[in-house]
mmCIF file of C-alpha atoms in Angstrom:
data_model
loop_
_atom_site.group_PDB
_atom_site.id
_atom_site.type_symbol
_atom_site.label_atom_id
_atom_site.label_comp_id
_atom_site.label_asym_id
_atom_site.label_seq_id
_atom_site.Cartn_x
_atom_site.Cartn_y
_atom_site.Cartn_z
ATOM 1 C CA UNK A 1 243.376 -73.210 112.608
ATOM 2 C CA UNK A 2 241.642 -72.406 115.890
ATOM 3 C CA UNK A 3 237.911 -73.026 116.084
ATOM 4 C CA UNK A 4 235.895 -69.871 116.792
ATOM 5 C CA UNK A 5 232.771 -70.277 118.892
ATOM 6 C CA UNK A 6 229.902 -68.040 117.797
ATOM 7 C CA UNK A 7 227.513 -66.942 120.503
ATOM 8 C CA UNK A 8 224.907 -64.323 121.390
ATOM 9 C CA UNK A 9 224.936 -62.307 124.599
ATOM 10 C CA UNK A 10 222.808 -59.814 126.483
ATOM 11 C CA UNK A 11 224.508 -57.107 128.532
ATOM 12 C CA UNK A 12 223.268 -54.315 130.795
ATOM 13 C CA UNK A 13 224.345 -50.719 131.211
ATOM 14 C CA UNK A 14 223.231 -50.290 134.835
ATOM 15 C CA UNK A 15 223.231 -46.529 135.470
ATOM 16 C CA UNK A 16 222.696 -44.728 138.791
ATOM 17 C CA UNK A 17 221.359 -41.233 139.624
ATOM 18 C CA UNK A 18 224.796 -39.683 139.120
ATOM 19 C CA UNK A 19 224.976 -41.090 135.576
ATOM 20 C CA UNK A 20 227.610 -43.651 136.533
ATOM 21 C CA UNK A 21 227.637 -47.147 135.068
ATOM 22 C CA UNK A 22 228.305 -50.273 137.124
ATOM 23 C CA UNK A 23 231.268 -52.286 135.882
ATOM 24 C CA UNK A 24 232.620 -55.618 137.009
ATOM 25 C CA UNK A 25 236.338 -56.334 137.217
ATOM 26 C CA UNK A 26 237.616 -59.728 136.232
ATOM 27 C CA UNK A 27 239.592 -61.763 133.807
ATOM 28 C CA UNK A 28 240.345 -65.018 132.102
ATOM 29 C CA UNK A 29 241.389 -68.022 134.205
ATOM 30 C CA UNK A 30 243.856 -68.964 131.437
ATOM 31 C CA UNK A 31 245.496 -65.514 131.699
ATOM 32 C CA UNK A 32 245.254 -64.501 135.375
ATOM 33 C CA UNK A 33 247.698 -61.622 134.910
ATOM 34 C CA UNK A 34 245.244 -59.820 132.628
ATOM 35 C CA UNK A 35 242.229 -58.041 134.129
ATOM 36 C CA UNK A 36 239.591 -55.746 132.655
ATOM 37 C CA UNK A 37 236.321 -53.961 133.469
ATOM 38 C CA UNK A 38 233.055 -54.910 131.771
ATOM 39 C CA UNK A 39 229.293 -54.558 132.026
ATOM 40 C CA UNK A 40 227.082 -57.208 133.650
ATOM 41 C CA UNK A 41 225.788 -59.750 131.175
ATOM 42 C CA UNK A 42 226.699 -62.856 129.294
ATOM 43 C CA UNK A 43 225.817 -65.579 126.855
ATOM 44 C CA UNK A 44 222.424 -67.064 126.206
ATOM 45 C CA UNK A 45 221.463 -70.469 127.528
ATOM 46 C CA UNK A 46 219.309 -72.714 125.299
ATOM 47 C CA UNK A 47 215.829 -71.261 124.815
ATOM 48 C CA UNK A 48 216.709 -67.791 126.139
ATOM 49 C CA UNK A 49 216.221 -64.531 124.324
ATOM 50 C CA UNK A 50 218.903 -61.851 124.473
ATOM 51 C CA UNK A 51 216.731 -59.899 126.950
ATOM 52 C CA UNK A 52 216.226 -63.020 129.091
ATOM 53 C CA UNK A 53 220.000 -63.545 129.246
ATOM 54 C CA UNK A 54 220.622 -59.904 130.163
ATOM 55 C CA UNK A 55 218.057 -60.079 132.999
ATOM 56 C CA UNK A 56 219.384 -63.431 134.293
ATOM 57 C CA UNK A 57 223.012 -62.327 134.197
ATOM 58 C CA UNK A 58 222.175 -58.990 135.860
ATOM 59 C CA UNK A 59 220.588 -60.885 138.738
ATOM 60 C CA UNK A 60 223.422 -63.430 139.021
ATOM 61 C CA UNK A 61 226.186 -60.812 138.923
ATOM 62 C CA UNK A 62 224.588 -57.945 140.869
ATOM 63 C CA UNK A 63 221.557 -59.309 142.721
ATOM 64 C CA UNK A 64 219.210 -56.912 140.908
ATOM 65 C CA UNK A 65 216.073 -58.645 139.667
ATOM 66 C CA UNK A 66 214.129 -56.823 136.958
ATOM 67 C CA UNK A 67 211.060 -57.715 134.941
ATOM 68 C CA UNK A 68 210.869 -58.247 131.189
ATOM 69 C CA UNK A 69 209.365 -54.797 130.602
ATOM 70 C CA UNK A 70 212.215 -53.075 132.488
ATOM 71 C CA UNK A 71 214.685 -53.527 129.643
ATOM 72 C CA UNK A 72 213.004 -51.986 126.638
ATOM 73 C CA UNK A 73 214.859 -52.164 123.352
ATOM 74 C CA UNK A 74 218.652 -52.564 123.143
ATOM 75 C CA UNK A 75 220.552 -49.264 123.048
ATOM 76 C CA UNK A 76 223.730 -50.676 121.504
ATOM 77 C CA UNK A 77 224.754 -53.656 119.386
ATOM 78 C CA UNK A 78 228.240 -54.902 118.625
ATOM 79 C CA UNK A 79 230.218 -57.909 117.550
ATOM 80 C CA UNK A 80 233.392 -58.625 119.468
ATOM 81 C CA UNK A 81 236.049 -61.299 119.304
ATOM 82 C CA UNK A 82 238.011 -62.493 122.312
ATOM 83 C CA UNK A 83 239.658 -65.486 123.903
ATOM 84 C CA UNK A 84 238.531 -66.959 127.192
ATOM 85 C CA UNK A 85 239.768 -70.107 128.913
ATOM 86 C CA UNK A 86 241.853 -71.067 125.851
ATOM 87 C CA UNK A 87 238.887 -70.787 123.469
ATOM 88 C CA UNK A 88 238.228 -68.199 120.771
ATOM 89 C CA UNK A 89 234.813 -66.494 120.683
ATOM 90 C CA UNK A 90 232.950 -64.274 118.253
ATOM 91 C CA UNK A 91 230.165 -62.725 120.292
ATOM 92 C CA UNK A 92 227.220 -60.756 118.946
ATOM 93 C CA UNK A 93 225.852 -58.758 121.871
ATOM 94 C CA UNK A 94 223.082 -56.324 122.649
ATOM 95 C CA UNK A 95 223.246 -53.810 125.493
ATOM 96 C CA UNK A 96 220.162 -52.712 127.440
ATOM 97 C CA UNK A 97 219.963 -49.566 129.565
ATOM 98 C CA UNK A 98 218.590 -49.917 133.116
ATOM 99 C CA UNK A 99 218.437 -46.918 135.439
ATOM 100 C CA UNK A 100 218.415 -47.186 139.220
ATOM 101 C CA UNK A 101 218.443 -44.595 141.978
ATOM 102 C CA UNK A 102 221.040 -46.660 143.801
ATOM 103 C CA UNK A 103 222.029 -50.296 144.059
ATOM 104 C CA UNK A 104 224.154 -52.258 146.527
ATOM 105 C CA UNK A 105 225.644 -55.150 144.569
ATOM 106 C CA UNK A 106 224.898 -58.625 145.931
ATOM 107 C CA UNK A 107 227.023 -61.384 144.369
ATOM 108 C CA UNK A 108 225.334 -64.303 146.172
ATOM 109 C CA UNK A 109 223.747 -65.454 142.896
ATOM 110 C CA UNK A 110 227.006 -65.784 140.970
ATOM 111 C CA UNK A 111 227.788 -69.103 139.326
ATOM 112 C CA UNK A 112 231.091 -70.786 140.204
ATOM 113 C CA UNK A 113 232.820 -69.613 137.015
ATOM 114 C CA UNK A 114 231.755 -66.031 137.758
ATOM 115 C CA UNK A 115 233.089 -66.278 141.308
ATOM 116 C CA UNK A 116 236.457 -67.397 139.955
ATOM 117 C CA UNK A 117 236.781 -64.583 137.447
ATOM 118 C CA UNK A 118 234.900 -61.541 138.821
ATOM 119 C CA UNK A 119 236.808 -59.965 141.689
ATOM 120 C CA UNK A 120 235.191 -56.582 142.286
ATOM 121 C CA UNK A 121 232.709 -53.994 141.044
ATOM 122 C CA UNK A 122 232.666 -50.222 140.837
ATOM 123 C CA UNK A 123 230.459 -47.376 139.605
ATOM 124 C CA UNK A 124 232.227 -45.353 136.869
ATOM 125 C CA UNK A 125 231.457 -41.958 135.342
ATOM 126 C CA UNK A 126 232.121 -41.325 131.655
ATOM 127 C CA UNK A 127 234.994 -39.006 132.629
ATOM 128 C CA UNK A 128 236.574 -41.694 134.831
ATOM 129 C CA UNK A 129 236.306 -44.220 132.012
ATOM 130 C CA UNK A 130 237.982 -41.817 129.585
ATOM 131 C CA UNK A 131 240.769 -40.985 132.061
ATOM 132 C CA UNK A 132 241.494 -44.601 132.983
ATOM 133 C CA UNK A 133 244.440 -46.568 131.636
ATOM 134 C CA UNK A 134 242.663 -49.840 132.463
ATOM 135 C CA UNK A 135 241.002 -52.047 129.861
ATOM 136 C CA UNK A 136 237.278 -51.284 129.819
ATOM 137 C CA UNK A 137 234.691 -52.929 127.559
ATOM 138 C CA UNK A 138 232.949 -52.064 125.392
ATOM 139 C CA UNK A 139 235.741 -49.830 124.140
ATOM 140 C CA UNK A 140 233.359 -46.956 123.338
ATOM 141 C CA UNK A 141 231.614 -47.125 126.722
ATOM 142 C CA UNK A 142 232.196 -43.499 127.762
ATOM 143 C CA UNK A 143 230.584 -42.157 124.569
ATOM 144 C CA UNK A 144 227.808 -44.722 124.825
ATOM 145 C CA UNK A 145 227.123 -43.719 128.436
ATOM 146 C CA UNK A 146 227.043 -40.021 127.576
ATOM 147 C CA UNK A 147 224.769 -40.602 124.594
ATOM 148 C CA UNK A 148 222.189 -42.554 126.571
ATOM 149 C CA UNK A 149 222.212 -40.674 129.871
ATOM 150 C CA UNK A 150 222.344 -37.017 128.800
ATOM 151 C CA UNK A 151 218.682 -36.445 129.734
ATOM 152 C CA UNK A 152 218.247 -39.444 132.024
ATOM 153 C CA UNK A 153 215.581 -39.464 134.691
ATOM 154 C CA UNK A 154 215.973 -42.492 136.979
ATOM 155 C CA UNK A 155 212.927 -44.566 137.752
ATOM 156 C CA UNK A 156 213.697 -44.702 141.503
ATOM 157 C CA UNK A 157 214.229 -48.451 141.656
ATOM 158 C CA UNK A 158 216.483 -49.445 144.535
#
């Protein structure tokens, strides 16, 4: 029986003025032929809260540094199971919504493992997500984006 690693994660729905969400494209080094799109974020390090992890990962993966009060409460919670680098994970994750007027992604802060697995980024609308044949996570992202951006007013952060 394969051991399943339980972990917590913080993720960010980074949304621009047009209501598009920033997604990263990457994959698993053990399965280089498989690629998917996903939100910035990742697992907690010892002593971190879910919000701390979301803020740290957002900075590492996009270059955007935000303060603790910029996250608010999570807008979505899920439990997902996946394999990565020949290990099985069960990940409980919270998603935070962050609005920006615009953002030019800066990947200079990525850790080595992120550099090996994340190959590009792109802003996606809910309609583009729904029309895509690519793997995009979380699986209900288009509905989630629509639900939380219907009356969005960006805070002007750039």
